[in-house]
Amino acid sequence: MVKQINWSPLAKEELRNLLLSSLQKHGNKEQGKVIYSLFQNALHRITLNPFIGQATEADNIRYITPHPDYTLFYRHSLLKIEVLVLWNNSHKAGKIKTILKENPKC
């Protein structure tokens, strides 16, 4: 059975910002396509085995780093994978807890 992948509004916004900044920085869509395909490959692996990611302190939330600059935080259940946060690794790590608390829909 294929699991459904849902992106939280926060993760969608960060992905959108990442792709737009990549387009502005490089002048073409190629770099954005490469990063996006890395995310898609990571999510495909997660659908096959949701426990592939590292566990966090929070129940049922794991993370995987498909690109050295970005980490995907996700929650999994029997039917779906929910991408909670697309984290830019250049940000301070302690800030992730604040973001998750401020956005209860994550």
mmCIF file of C-alpha atoms in Angstrom:
data_model
loop_
_atom_site.group_PDB
_atom_site.id
_atom_site.type_symbol
_atom_site.label_atom_id
_atom_site.label_comp_id
_atom_site.label_asym_id
_atom_site.label_seq_id
_atom_site.Cartn_x
_atom_site.Cartn_y
_atom_site.Cartn_z
ATOM 1 C CA MET A 1 0.000 0.000 0.000
ATOM 2 C CA VAL A 2 1.324 3.422 -0.978
ATOM 3 C CA LYS A 3 1.235 6.017 1.771
ATOM 4 C CA GLN A 4 -0.095 9.482 1.093
ATOM 5 C CA ILE A 5 2.381 12.349 1.581
ATOM 6 C CA ASN A 6 1.005 15.595 3.024
ATOM 7 C CA TRP A 7 3.001 18.797 3.454
ATOM 8 C CA SER A 8 2.103 21.168 6.290
ATOM 9 C CA PRO A 9 1.531 24.814 5.288
ATOM 10 C CA LEU A 10 4.791 25.731 7.026
ATOM 11 C CA ALA A 11 6.774 23.105 5.078
ATOM 12 C CA LYS A 12 5.120 24.116 1.791
ATOM 13 C CA GLU A 13 6.028 27.746 2.373
ATOM 14 C CA GLU A 14 9.653 26.882 3.149
ATOM 15 C CA LEU A 15 9.870 24.671 0.034
ATOM 16 C CA ARG A 16 8.426 27.474 -2.084
ATOM 17 C CA ASN A 17 10.918 29.962 -0.625
ATOM 18 C CA LEU A 18 13.785 27.537 -1.209
ATOM 19 C CA LEU A 19 12.875 27.011 -4.859
ATOM 20 C CA LEU A 20 12.369 30.735 -5.481
ATOM 21 C CA SER A 21 15.669 31.677 -3.837
ATOM 22 C CA SER A 22 17.444 28.963 -5.826
ATOM 23 C CA LEU A 23 15.975 30.391 -9.028
ATOM 24 C CA GLN A 24 17.093 33.908 -8.118
ATOM 25 C CA LYS A 25 20.545 32.791 -6.996
ATOM 26 C CA HIS A 26 21.392 30.553 -9.960
ATOM 27 C CA GLY A 27 19.266 32.148 -12.675
ATOM 28 C CA ASN A 28 17.750 28.832 -13.750
ATOM 29 C CA LYS A 29 15.591 26.060 -12.342
ATOM 30 C CA GLU A 30 18.182 23.278 -12.515
ATOM 31 C CA GLN A 31 19.529 23.589 -8.949
ATOM 32 C CA GLY A 32 15.976 23.743 -7.585
ATOM 33 C CA LYS A 33 15.063 20.620 -9.565
ATOM 34 C CA VAL A 34 18.058 18.752 -8.137
ATOM 35 C CA ILE A 35 17.180 19.670 -4.545
ATOM 36 C CA TYR A 36 13.492 18.881 -5.107
ATOM 37 C CA SER A 37 14.369 15.454 -6.540
ATOM 38 C CA LEU A 38 16.503 14.751 -3.442
ATOM 39 C CA PHE A 39 13.474 15.551 -1.265
ATOM 40 C CA GLN A 40 11.239 13.331 -3.411
ATOM 41 C CA ASN A 41 13.717 10.439 -3.211
ATOM 42 C CA ALA A 42 13.917 10.801 0.572
ATOM 43 C CA LEU A 43 10.119 10.841 0.853
ATOM 44 C CA HIS A 44 9.888 7.752 -1.339
ATOM 45 C CA ARG A 45 12.302 5.925 0.970
ATOM 46 C CA ILE A 46 10.261 7.105 3.971
ATOM 47 C CA THR A 47 7.058 5.675 2.456
ATOM 48 C CA LEU A 48 8.814 2.328 2.100
ATOM 49 C CA ASN A 49 10.180 2.420 5.657
ATOM 50 C CA PRO A 50 9.032 5.316 7.875
ATOM 51 C CA PHE A 51 11.541 4.323 10.552
ATOM 52 C CA ILE A 52 14.488 5.174 8.276
ATOM 53 C CA GLY A 53 14.655 8.671 9.785
ATOM 54 C CA GLN A 54 16.221 9.544 13.122
ATOM 55 C CA ALA A 55 13.831 9.688 16.080
ATOM 56 C CA THR A 56 13.279 12.981 17.908
ATOM 57 C CA GLU A 57 12.231 13.719 21.470
ATOM 58 C CA ALA A 58 8.650 14.187 20.269
ATOM 59 C CA ASP A 59 6.487 11.105 19.854
ATOM 60 C CA ASN A 60 6.192 9.786 16.315
ATOM 61 C CA ILE A 61 8.257 12.600 14.758
ATOM 62 C CA ARG A 62 11.399 11.733 12.847
ATOM 63 C CA TYR A 63 13.820 13.540 10.569
ATOM 64 C CA ILE A 64 15.980 12.817 7.574
ATOM 65 C CA THR A 65 18.631 14.977 5.893
ATOM 66 C CA PRO A 66 18.337 14.504 2.112
ATOM 67 C CA HIS A 67 20.658 17.471 1.428
ATOM 68 C CA PRO A 68 23.442 18.818 3.672
ATOM 69 C CA ASP A 69 21.648 22.172 3.909
ATOM 70 C CA TYR A 70 18.122 20.871 4.627
ATOM 71 C CA THR A 71 16.362 18.476 6.970
ATOM 72 C CA LEU A 72 12.822 17.112 6.626
ATOM 73 C CA PHE A 73 10.893 16.571 9.863
ATOM 74 C CA TYR A 74 7.937 14.232 9.444
ATOM 75 C CA ARG A 75 5.228 12.365 11.317
ATOM 76 C CA HIS A 76 4.097 8.957 10.124
ATOM 77 C CA SER A 77 1.030 6.804 10.564
ATOM 78 C CA LEU A 78 -0.269 3.678 8.867
ATOM 79 C CA LEU A 79 -1.829 5.616 6.004
ATOM 80 C CA LYS A 80 0.201 8.776 5.555
ATOM 81 C CA ILE A 81 3.462 10.637 5.923
ATOM 82 C CA GLU A 82 3.109 14.248 7.020
ATOM 83 C CA VAL A 83 6.031 16.588 6.318
ATOM 84 C CA LEU A 84 5.960 19.005 9.244
ATOM 85 C CA VAL A 85 8.983 21.222 8.679
ATOM 86 C CA LEU A 86 11.569 21.702 5.962
ATOM 87 C CA TRP A 87 14.458 22.983 8.060
ATOM 88 C CA ASN A 88 17.357 25.048 6.757
ATOM 89 C CA ASN A 89 20.352 23.671 8.671
ATOM 90 C CA SER A 90 22.019 27.077 8.793
ATOM 91 C CA HIS A 91 19.375 28.177 11.339
ATOM 92 C CA LYS A 92 19.861 27.594 15.043
ATOM 93 C CA ALA A 93 18.663 24.131 16.073
ATOM 94 C CA GLY A 94 16.895 25.289 19.239
ATOM 95 C CA LYS A 95 14.555 27.391 17.138
ATOM 96 C CA ILE A 96 12.818 24.284 15.731
ATOM 97 C CA LYS A 97 11.024 23.636 19.022
ATOM 98 C CA THR A 98 9.717 27.197 19.053
ATOM 99 C CA ILE A 99 8.431 26.879 15.495
ATOM 100 C CA LEU A 100 6.633 23.629 16.254
ATOM 101 C CA LYS A 101 4.997 25.154 19.343
ATOM 102 C CA GLU A 102 3.921 28.283 17.446
ATOM 103 C CA ASN A 103 2.380 26.214 14.637
ATOM 104 C CA PRO A 104 0.160 23.580 16.250
ATOM 105 C CA LYS A 105 -0.991 22.393 12.804
ATOM 106 C CA CYS A 106 2.515 21.024 12.201
#
